[in-house]
Amino acid sequence: MASALDAGVVKPDTVCGTCSGPVTIFDQTVRSWNDKYYPGSTMSEVILHSDNVGMVFVSRQLGKKKMLQSISKFGFGEKTGIDLQEEDSPTLRPEDEWRDIDIATAAFGQGIAVTRIQMLTAVNALANLGKLIPPKVVTGISQGREIKNQPPVRRRQVISPQAAAAVTTMMINGVEKGEVRYYKPQGFLIAGKTGTAQVPIQGHYDKDKTVSSFIGFAPADAPKFTMLVTLRDPQTSPWGSTTAAPLWFDIARELFRYYRIPPRL
């Protein structure tokens, strides 16, 4: 969505032309996560409803070439460079091996493998107005009274500040109006997004197991932290909105206290 907004192929109020039902691509059909459909949805509403079909529409507007460029631009397919040992990075397949269905499902996070630190780094770019900043654990090394700071990290602008702000507004709307609104701490502006993915096993997906997640940053208008919570095979519910999101908000409450960030009245 961020890259589509940045490229100008959609706007927050662009109406989805294919959101009235499932989308068939050759012999495969893409459905919404709950089999509910929202004809005439705007792009903001696509994010609000976590609409897989809506994201297929976005990927088609962006096109294969720009879609793949977007995936690489946000750092997927390469190591983040975090100063920890043995960082891994799933590789991306060559461009000519991406089928139409692969592009479509990648738009809503299916069929593409990424690490948690890659996800965190990508969303952190939205919090930093489009600047992708490699993560660091150590900022400086103390040697007696002298503190030797680590070299500054390389930053690159992956989308415009305007596009990052537009996606942030969509994510805020998703928190304020979506299913997670029942769990969020009141008085804080939070930009976030739920995720529910099937677990891959031996070349296919397990229909009974999921990885639920919630990722976001706060306060959304002056971010102090970006956080990702993932739960593999949650037992109480398969959905990120009712498992990972409440835990994210519980941790956020502690971080608001730690950083002494007061709620807004």
PDB file of C-alpha atoms in Angstrom:
ATOM      1  CA  MET A   1       0.000   0.000   0.000  1.00  0.00           C
ATOM      2  CA  ALA A   2       2.790   2.414   0.933  1.00  0.00           C
ATOM      3  CA  SER A   3       4.543   2.005  -2.408  1.00  0.00           C
ATOM      4  CA  ALA A   4       1.279   2.271  -4.351  1.00  0.00           C
ATOM      5  CA  LEU A   5       0.513   5.565  -2.617  1.00  0.00           C
ATOM      6  CA  ASP A   6       4.071   6.722  -3.227  1.00  0.00           C
ATOM      7  CA  ALA A   7       3.824   5.847  -6.926  1.00  0.00           C
ATOM      8  CA  GLY A   8       0.521   7.713  -7.199  1.00  0.00           C
ATOM      9  CA  VAL A   9      -1.395   4.731  -8.580  1.00  0.00           C
ATOM     10  CA  VAL A  10      -3.849   4.889  -5.664  1.00  0.00           C
ATOM     11  CA  LYS A  11      -4.916   7.463  -3.084  1.00  0.00           C
ATOM     12  CA  PRO A  12      -6.497   6.875   0.336  1.00  0.00           C
ATOM     13  CA  ASP A  13      -9.930   7.561  -1.178  1.00  0.00           C
ATOM     14  CA  THR A  14      -9.410   5.463  -4.333  1.00  0.00           C
ATOM     15  CA  VAL A  15     -12.296   3.008  -4.687  1.00  0.00           C
ATOM     16  CA  CYS A  16     -11.476  -0.681  -5.027  1.00  0.00           C
ATOM     17  CA  GLY A  17     -12.914  -1.990  -8.266  1.00  0.00           C
ATOM     18  CA  THR A  18     -12.755  -5.683  -7.352  1.00  0.00           C
ATOM     19  CA  CYS A  19     -13.836  -5.797  -3.696  1.00  0.00           C
ATOM     20  CA  SER A  20     -17.340  -7.167  -4.260  1.00  0.00           C
ATOM     21  CA  GLY A  21     -16.266 -10.805  -4.037  1.00  0.00           C
ATOM     22  CA  PRO A  22     -13.457 -13.360  -4.387  1.00  0.00           C
ATOM     23  CA  VAL A  23     -10.861 -12.831  -7.110  1.00  0.00           C
ATOM     24  CA  THR A  24      -9.837 -15.734  -9.331  1.00  0.00           C
ATOM     25  CA  ILE A  25      -6.344 -15.741 -10.822  1.00  0.00           C
ATOM     26  CA  PHE A  26      -6.024 -18.574 -13.310  1.00  0.00           C
ATOM     27  CA  ASP A  27      -7.013 -21.653 -11.290  1.00  0.00           C
ATOM     28  CA  GLN A  28      -6.675 -20.131  -7.821  1.00  0.00           C
ATOM     29  CA  THR A  29      -9.117 -17.987  -5.868  1.00  0.00           C
ATOM     30  CA  VAL A  30      -8.277 -15.277  -3.345  1.00  0.00           C
ATOM     31  CA  ARG A  31     -10.888 -14.671  -0.652  1.00  0.00           C
ATOM     32  CA  SER A  32     -11.157 -12.319   2.275  1.00  0.00           C
ATOM     33  CA  TRP A  33     -10.110 -13.714   5.645  1.00  0.00           C
ATOM     34  CA  ASN A  34     -13.736 -13.935   6.864  1.00  0.00           C
ATOM     35  CA  ASP A  35     -15.519 -14.299   3.504  1.00  0.00           C
ATOM     36  CA  LYS A  36     -17.093 -10.868   3.928  1.00  0.00           C
ATOM     37  CA  TYR A  37     -16.776  -8.363   1.102  1.00  0.00           C
ATOM     38  CA  TYR A  38     -17.100  -4.603   0.918  1.00  0.00           C
ATOM     39  CA  PRO A  39     -18.020  -3.332  -2.564  1.00  0.00           C
ATOM     40  CA  GLY A  40     -16.859   0.215  -3.181  1.00  0.00           C
ATOM     41  CA  SER A  41     -14.281   0.179  -0.384  1.00  0.00           C
ATOM     42  CA  THR A  42     -11.690   2.938  -0.346  1.00  0.00           C
ATOM     43  CA  MET A  43      -8.026   2.135   0.186  1.00  0.00           C
ATOM     44  CA  SER A  44      -8.344   3.317   3.792  1.00  0.00           C
ATOM     45  CA  GLU A  45     -11.189   0.856   4.282  1.00  0.00           C
ATOM     46  CA  VAL A  46      -9.153  -1.924   2.674  1.00  0.00           C
ATOM     47  CA  ILE A  47      -6.609  -1.490   5.475  1.00  0.00           C
ATOM     48  CA  LEU A  48      -9.363  -1.183   8.089  1.00  0.00           C
ATOM     49  CA  HIS A  49     -10.946  -4.481   7.012  1.00  0.00           C
ATOM     50  CA  SER A  50      -7.631  -6.294   6.360  1.00  0.00           C
ATOM     51  CA  ASP A  51      -9.104  -6.997   2.941  1.00  0.00           C
ATOM     52  CA  ASN A  52      -7.025  -9.504   0.964  1.00  0.00           C
ATOM     53  CA  VAL A  53      -9.048  -8.867  -2.185  1.00  0.00           C
ATOM     54  CA  GLY A  54      -8.479  -5.139  -1.802  1.00  0.00           C
ATOM     55  CA  MET A  55      -4.739  -5.674  -1.601  1.00  0.00           C
ATOM     56  CA  VAL A  56      -4.863  -7.737  -4.800  1.00  0.00           C
ATOM     57  CA  PHE A  57      -6.434  -4.664  -6.413  1.00  0.00           C
ATOM     58  CA  VAL A  58      -3.561  -2.537  -5.078  1.00  0.00           C
ATOM     59  CA  SER A  59      -0.942  -4.938  -6.442  1.00  0.00           C
ATOM     60  CA  ARG A  60      -2.552  -4.793  -9.874  1.00  0.00           C
ATOM     61  CA  GLN A  61      -2.495  -1.014  -9.863  1.00  0.00           C
ATOM     62  CA  LEU A  62       1.168  -1.042  -8.897  1.00  0.00           C
ATOM     63  CA  GLY A  63       2.176  -3.739 -11.391  1.00  0.00           C
ATOM     64  CA  LYS A  64       4.643  -6.599 -11.139  1.00  0.00           C
ATOM     65  CA  LYS A  65       7.840  -4.628 -11.738  1.00  0.00           C
ATOM     66  CA  LYS A  66       7.113  -1.898  -9.192  1.00  0.00           C
ATOM     67  CA  MET A  67       5.730  -4.432  -6.737  1.00  0.00           C
ATOM     68  CA  LEU A  68       8.977  -6.396  -6.752  1.00  0.00           C
ATOM     69  CA  GLN A  69      10.997  -3.193  -6.563  1.00  0.00           C
ATOM     70  CA  SER A  70       8.933  -2.224  -3.530  1.00  0.00           C
ATOM     71  CA  ILE A  71       9.612  -5.532  -1.776  1.00  0.00           C
ATOM     72  CA  SER A  72      13.360  -5.096  -2.279  1.00  0.00           C
ATOM     73  CA  LYS A  73      13.319  -1.393  -1.444  1.00  0.00           C
ATOM     74  CA  PHE A  74      11.928  -2.071   2.018  1.00  0.00           C
ATOM     75  CA  GLY A  75      14.783  -4.490   2.706  1.00  0.00           C
ATOM     76  CA  PHE A  76      13.102  -7.844   2.213  1.00  0.00           C
ATOM     77  CA  GLY A  77      15.429 -10.424   0.721  1.00  0.00           C
ATOM     78  CA  GLU A  78      18.535  -8.986   2.381  1.00  0.00           C
ATOM     79  CA  LYS A  79      19.925  -8.828   5.896  1.00  0.00           C
ATOM     80  CA  THR A  80      19.089  -5.725   7.920  1.00  0.00           C
ATOM     81  CA  GLY A  81      22.651  -5.419   9.212  1.00  0.00           C
ATOM     82  CA  ILE A  82      21.649  -5.550  12.865  1.00  0.00           C
ATOM     83  CA  ASP A  83      24.679  -5.939  15.136  1.00  0.00           C
ATOM     84  CA  LEU A  84      23.799  -9.444  16.303  1.00  0.00           C
ATOM     85  CA  GLN A  85      25.415 -12.691  15.255  1.00  0.00           C
ATOM     86  CA  GLU A  86      23.988 -15.089  12.690  1.00  0.00           C
ATOM     87  CA  GLU A  87      21.251 -12.887  11.251  1.00  0.00           C
ATOM     88  CA  ASP A  88      19.383 -14.806   8.582  1.00  0.00           C
ATOM     89  CA  SER A  89      17.444 -13.577   5.577  1.00  0.00           C
ATOM     90  CA  PRO A  90      15.103 -15.598   3.350  1.00  0.00           C
ATOM     91  CA  THR A  91      16.005 -15.086  -0.292  1.00  0.00           C
ATOM     92  CA  LEU A  92      13.611 -13.724  -2.890  1.00  0.00           C
ATOM     93  CA  ARG A  93      12.993 -15.765  -6.014  1.00  0.00           C
ATOM     94  CA  PRO A  94      14.152 -14.342  -9.385  1.00  0.00           C
ATOM     95  CA  GLU A  95      11.743 -11.941 -11.082  1.00  0.00           C
ATOM     96  CA  ASP A  96      10.865 -14.352 -13.887  1.00  0.00           C
ATOM     97  CA  GLU A  97       9.664 -16.947 -11.361  1.00  0.00           C
ATOM     98  CA  TRP A  98       6.977 -14.695  -9.888  1.00  0.00           C
ATOM     99  CA  ARG A  99       3.546 -15.679 -11.187  1.00  0.00           C
ATOM    100  CA  ASP A 100       0.502 -13.420 -11.098  1.00  0.00           C
ATOM    101  CA  ILE A 101      -0.857 -15.315  -8.096  1.00  0.00           C
ATOM    102  CA  ASP A 102       2.465 -14.831  -6.269  1.00  0.00           C
ATOM    103  CA  ILE A 103       2.314 -11.064  -6.773  1.00  0.00           C
ATOM    104  CA  ALA A 104      -1.309 -11.011  -5.652  1.00  0.00           C
ATOM    105  CA  THR A 105      -0.761 -12.960  -2.434  1.00  0.00           C
ATOM    106  CA  ALA A 106       2.481 -11.158  -1.579  1.00  0.00           C
ATOM    107  CA  ALA A 107       0.449  -7.949  -1.432  1.00  0.00           C
ATOM    108  CA  PHE A 108      -1.232  -9.204   1.749  1.00  0.00           C
ATOM    109  CA  GLY A 109       1.804 -11.044   3.116  1.00  0.00           C
ATOM    110  CA  GLN A 110       1.212 -14.606   1.949  1.00  0.00           C
ATOM    111  CA  GLY A 111       3.748 -16.638   0.004  1.00  0.00           C
ATOM    112  CA  ILE A 112       6.740 -14.527   0.951  1.00  0.00           C
ATOM    113  CA  ALA A 113       9.084 -15.321   3.836  1.00  0.00           C
ATOM    114  CA  VAL A 114      10.460 -12.489   5.962  1.00  0.00           C
ATOM    115  CA  THR A 115      12.106 -12.287   9.367  1.00  0.00           C
ATOM    116  CA  ARG A 116      10.636 -10.407  12.298  1.00  0.00           C
ATOM    117  CA  ILE A 117      13.465  -7.874  12.309  1.00  0.00           C
ATOM    118  CA  GLN A 118      12.838  -7.232   8.590  1.00  0.00           C
ATOM    119  CA  MET A 119       9.161  -6.565   9.313  1.00  0.00           C
ATOM    120  CA  LEU A 120      10.052  -4.279  12.191  1.00  0.00           C
ATOM    121  CA  THR A 121      12.580  -2.360  10.091  1.00  0.00           C
ATOM    122  CA  ALA A 122      10.075  -1.886   7.261  1.00  0.00           C
ATOM    123  CA  VAL A 123       7.305  -0.543   9.511  1.00  0.00           C
ATOM    124  CA  ASN A 124       9.850   1.576  11.343  1.00  0.00           C
ATOM    125  CA  ALA A 125      10.427   3.331   8.005  1.00  0.00           C
ATOM    126  CA  LEU A 126       6.813   4.519   8.129  1.00  0.00           C
ATOM    127  CA  ALA A 127       7.377   5.862  11.639  1.00  0.00           C
ATOM    128  CA  ASN A 128      10.439   7.718  10.333  1.00  0.00           C
ATOM    129  CA  LEU A 129       8.536   9.405   7.487  1.00  0.00           C
ATOM    130  CA  GLY A 130       9.755   7.036   4.810  1.00  0.00           C
ATOM    131  CA  LYS A 131      13.373   6.649   5.912  1.00  0.00           C
ATOM    132  CA  LEU A 132      14.600   3.080   6.306  1.00  0.00           C
ATOM    133  CA  ILE A 133      17.111   2.908   9.162  1.00  0.00           C
ATOM    134  CA  PRO A 134      19.102  -0.282   9.826  1.00  0.00           C
ATOM    135  CA  PRO A 135      18.448  -1.505  13.388  1.00  0.00           C
ATOM    136  CA  LYS A 136      21.165  -1.311  16.023  1.00  0.00           C
ATOM    137  CA  VAL A 137      21.447  -2.872  19.463  1.00  0.00           C
ATOM    138  CA  VAL A 138      24.542  -0.955  20.601  1.00  0.00           C
ATOM    139  CA  THR A 139      24.712   2.835  20.255  1.00  0.00           C
ATOM    140  CA  GLY A 140      27.988   3.319  22.105  1.00  0.00           C
ATOM    141  CA  ILE A 141      30.724   1.526  24.051  1.00  0.00           C
ATOM    142  CA  SER A 142      31.866   2.805  27.417  1.00  0.00           C
ATOM    143  CA  GLN A 143      35.618   2.724  28.097  1.00  0.00           C
ATOM    144  CA  GLY A 144      36.074   4.180  31.532  1.00  0.00           C
ATOM    145  CA  ARG A 145      34.810   7.741  31.363  1.00  0.00           C
ATOM    146  CA  GLU A 146      34.944   7.787  27.588  1.00  0.00           C
ATOM    147  CA  ILE A 147      31.984   6.678  25.504  1.00  0.00           C
ATOM    148  CA  LYS A 148      32.830   5.653  21.974  1.00  0.00           C
ATOM    149  CA  ASN A 149      29.749   6.050  19.829  1.00  0.00           C
ATOM    150  CA  GLN A 150      29.063   3.613  17.046  1.00  0.00           C
ATOM    151  CA  PRO A 151      29.303   5.003  13.498  1.00  0.00           C
ATOM    152  CA  PRO A 152      26.043   6.545  12.249  1.00  0.00           C
ATOM    153  CA  VAL A 153      23.855   4.103  10.391  1.00  0.00           C
ATOM    154  CA  ARG A 154      23.094   4.465   6.711  1.00  0.00           C
ATOM    155  CA  ARG A 155      19.607   5.810   6.035  1.00  0.00           C
ATOM    156  CA  ARG A 156      17.726   5.727   2.775  1.00  0.00           C
ATOM    157  CA  GLN A 157      14.432   7.263   1.731  1.00  0.00           C
ATOM    158  CA  VAL A 158      12.247   4.393   0.519  1.00  0.00           C
ATOM    159  CA  ILE A 159       8.984   6.336   0.131  1.00  0.00           C
ATOM    160  CA  SER A 160       8.055   9.995   0.400  1.00  0.00           C
ATOM    161  CA  PRO A 161       7.159  11.539   3.771  1.00  0.00           C
ATOM    162  CA  GLN A 162       3.686  12.198   2.352  1.00  0.00           C
ATOM    163  CA  ALA A 163       3.117   8.533   1.476  1.00  0.00           C
ATOM    164  CA  ALA A 164       4.410   7.431   4.888  1.00  0.00           C
ATOM    165  CA  ALA A 165       2.061   9.891   6.595  1.00  0.00           C
ATOM    166  CA  ALA A 166      -0.881   8.633   4.525  1.00  0.00           C
ATOM    167  CA  VAL A 167      -0.243   5.011   5.513  1.00  0.00           C
ATOM    168  CA  THR A 168       0.203   6.065   9.133  1.00  0.00           C
ATOM    169  CA  THR A 169      -3.228   7.708   9.042  1.00  0.00           C
ATOM    170  CA  MET A 170      -4.690   4.483   7.636  1.00  0.00           C
ATOM    171  CA  MET A 171      -3.065   2.478  10.430  1.00  0.00           C
ATOM    172  CA  ILE A 172      -4.365   4.887  13.077  1.00  0.00           C
ATOM    173  CA  ASN A 173      -7.840   4.510  11.590  1.00  0.00           C
ATOM    174  CA  GLY A 174      -7.488   0.729  11.764  1.00  0.00           C
ATOM    175  CA  VAL A 175      -6.683   0.893  15.471  1.00  0.00           C
ATOM    176  CA  GLU A 176      -9.398   3.435  16.285  1.00  0.00           C
ATOM    177  CA  LYS A 177     -12.184   1.775  14.281  1.00  0.00           C
ATOM    178  CA  GLY A 178     -11.126  -1.847  13.801  1.00  0.00           C
ATOM    179  CA  GLU A 179     -11.597  -4.882  16.011  1.00  0.00           C
ATOM    180  CA  VAL A 180      -8.577  -3.990  18.157  1.00  0.00           C
ATOM    181  CA  ARG A 181     -10.244  -0.791  19.398  1.00  0.00           C
ATOM    182  CA  TYR A 182     -11.667  -2.716  22.343  1.00  0.00           C
ATOM    183  CA  TYR A 183      -8.172  -3.446  23.670  1.00  0.00           C
ATOM    184  CA  LYS A 184      -6.202  -0.254  22.988  1.00  0.00           C
ATOM    185  CA  PRO A 185      -5.192   2.036  25.848  1.00  0.00           C
ATOM    186  CA  GLN A 186      -7.348   5.132  25.815  1.00  0.00           C
ATOM    187  CA  GLY A 187      -5.813   8.529  25.217  1.00  0.00           C
ATOM    188  CA  PHE A 188      -2.879   7.365  23.086  1.00  0.00           C
ATOM    189  CA  LEU A 189      -2.459   7.728  19.324  1.00  0.00           C
ATOM    190  CA  ILE A 190      -1.321   4.365  17.972  1.00  0.00           C
ATOM    191  CA  ALA A 191      -0.642   3.304  14.381  1.00  0.00           C
ATOM    192  CA  GLY A 192      -0.869  -0.445  13.999  1.00  0.00           C
ATOM    193  CA  LYS A 193      -1.817  -3.397  11.838  1.00  0.00           C
ATOM    194  CA  THR A 194      -2.938  -6.912  12.639  1.00  0.00           C
ATOM    195  CA  GLY A 195      -1.682  -9.982  10.838  1.00  0.00           C
ATOM    196  CA  THR A 196      -2.873 -13.580  10.586  1.00  0.00           C
ATOM    197  CA  ALA A 197      -0.852 -15.993   8.463  1.00  0.00           C
ATOM    198  CA  GLN A 198      -1.174 -19.709   7.859  1.00  0.00           C
ATOM    199  CA  VAL A 199       1.773 -21.841   8.967  1.00  0.00           C
ATOM    200  CA  PRO A 200       3.742 -23.312   6.023  1.00  0.00           C
ATOM    201  CA  ILE A 201       4.533 -27.023   6.292  1.00  0.00           C
ATOM    202  CA  GLN A 202       6.153 -29.209   3.635  1.00  0.00           C
ATOM    203  CA  GLY A 203       5.221 -27.098   0.630  1.00  0.00           C
ATOM    204  CA  HIS A 204       1.677 -26.162   1.665  1.00  0.00           C
ATOM    205  CA  TYR A 205      -0.167 -24.307   4.418  1.00  0.00           C
ATOM    206  CA  ASP A 206      -1.674 -25.809   7.550  1.00  0.00           C
ATOM    207  CA  LYS A 207      -5.308 -24.685   7.591  1.00  0.00           C
ATOM    208  CA  ASP A 208      -5.624 -25.258  11.331  1.00  0.00           C
ATOM    209  CA  LYS A 209      -2.593 -23.315  12.560  1.00  0.00           C
ATOM    210  CA  THR A 210      -1.734 -19.641  12.262  1.00  0.00           C
ATOM    211  CA  VAL A 211       0.886 -17.099  13.197  1.00  0.00           C
ATOM    212  CA  SER A 212      -0.927 -14.096  14.617  1.00  0.00           C
ATOM    213  CA  SER A 213       0.751 -10.719  14.867  1.00  0.00           C
ATOM    214  CA  PHE A 214       0.359  -7.051  15.593  1.00  0.00           C
ATOM    215  CA  ILE A 215       2.891  -4.426  14.571  1.00  0.00           C
ATOM    216  CA  GLY A 216       2.792  -0.713  15.163  1.00  0.00           C
ATOM    217  CA  PHE A 217       4.362   2.418  16.588  1.00  0.00           C
ATOM    218  CA  ALA A 218       3.393   5.049  19.126  1.00  0.00           C
ATOM    219  CA  PRO A 219       2.706   7.811  19.750  1.00  0.00           C
ATOM    220  CA  ALA A 220       1.834   7.863  16.058  1.00  0.00           C
ATOM    221  CA  ASP A 221       2.433  11.605  15.630  1.00  0.00           C
ATOM    222  CA  ALA A 222       5.805  11.548  17.442  1.00  0.00           C
ATOM    223  CA  PRO A 223       6.931   7.905  17.595  1.00  0.00           C
ATOM    224  CA  LYS A 224       8.967   6.755  20.559  1.00  0.00           C
ATOM    225  CA  PHE A 225       8.903   3.026  19.833  1.00  0.00           C
ATOM    226  CA  THR A 226       8.025   0.500  17.139  1.00  0.00           C
ATOM    227  CA  MET A 227       7.045  -2.984  18.256  1.00  0.00           C
ATOM    228  CA  LEU A 228       6.064  -6.339  16.783  1.00  0.00           C
ATOM    229  CA  VAL A 229       4.303  -9.118  18.683  1.00  0.00           C
ATOM    230  CA  THR A 230       3.919 -12.536  17.040  1.00  0.00           C
ATOM    231  CA  LEU A 231       2.293 -15.682  18.414  1.00  0.00           C
ATOM    232  CA  ARG A 232       2.708 -19.034  16.706  1.00  0.00           C
ATOM    233  CA  ASP A 233      -0.348 -21.269  16.846  1.00  0.00           C
ATOM    234  CA  PRO A 234      -2.294 -19.277  19.477  1.00  0.00           C
ATOM    235  CA  GLN A 235      -4.826 -21.450  21.279  1.00  0.00           C
ATOM    236  CA  THR A 236      -7.604 -19.040  22.257  1.00  0.00           C
ATOM    237  CA  SER A 237      -8.142 -17.617  18.758  1.00  0.00           C
ATOM    238  CA  PRO A 238      -6.356 -17.769  15.401  1.00  0.00           C
ATOM    239  CA  TRP A 239      -6.679 -14.021  14.772  1.00  0.00           C
ATOM    240  CA  GLY A 240      -4.064 -11.366  15.443  1.00  0.00           C
ATOM    241  CA  SER A 241      -6.747  -8.894  16.505  1.00  0.00           C
ATOM    242  CA  THR A 242      -7.740 -10.961  19.547  1.00  0.00           C
ATOM    243  CA  THR A 243      -4.403 -12.528  20.518  1.00  0.00           C
ATOM    244  CA  ALA A 244      -1.300 -10.551  19.507  1.00  0.00           C
ATOM    245  CA  ALA A 245      -2.934  -7.104  19.599  1.00  0.00           C
ATOM    246  CA  PRO A 246      -4.052  -7.223  23.268  1.00  0.00           C
ATOM    247  CA  LEU A 247      -0.551  -8.321  24.279  1.00  0.00           C
ATOM    248  CA  TRP A 248       0.963  -5.506  22.184  1.00  0.00           C
ATOM    249  CA  PHE A 249      -1.238  -2.972  23.948  1.00  0.00           C
ATOM    250  CA  ASP A 250      -0.342  -4.376  27.386  1.00  0.00           C
ATOM    251  CA  ILE A 251       3.361  -3.945  26.632  1.00  0.00           C
ATOM    252  CA  ALA A 252       2.700  -0.488  25.168  1.00  0.00           C
ATOM    253  CA  ARG A 253       1.075   0.602  28.433  1.00  0.00           C
ATOM    254  CA  GLU A 254       4.307  -0.240  30.242  1.00  0.00           C
ATOM    255  CA  LEU A 255       6.362   1.618  27.636  1.00  0.00           C
ATOM    256  CA  PHE A 256       4.178   4.704  27.974  1.00  0.00           C
ATOM    257  CA  ARG A 257       4.909   4.649  31.700  1.00  0.00           C
ATOM    258  CA  TYR A 258       8.620   4.029  31.123  1.00  0.00           C
ATOM    259  CA  TYR A 259       8.938   6.931  28.681  1.00  0.00           C
ATOM    260  CA  ARG A 260       6.619   9.069  30.815  1.00  0.00           C
ATOM    261  CA  ILE A 261       4.221   9.666  27.953  1.00  0.00           C
ATOM    262  CA  PRO A 262       0.922  10.941  29.345  1.00  0.00           C
ATOM    263  CA  PRO A 263      -2.429  10.110  27.744  1.00  0.00           C
ATOM    264  CA  ARG A 264      -4.259  12.795  25.843  1.00  0.00           C
ATOM    265  CA  LEU A 265      -7.510  13.991  27.320  1.00  0.00           C
TER     266      LEU A 265
END
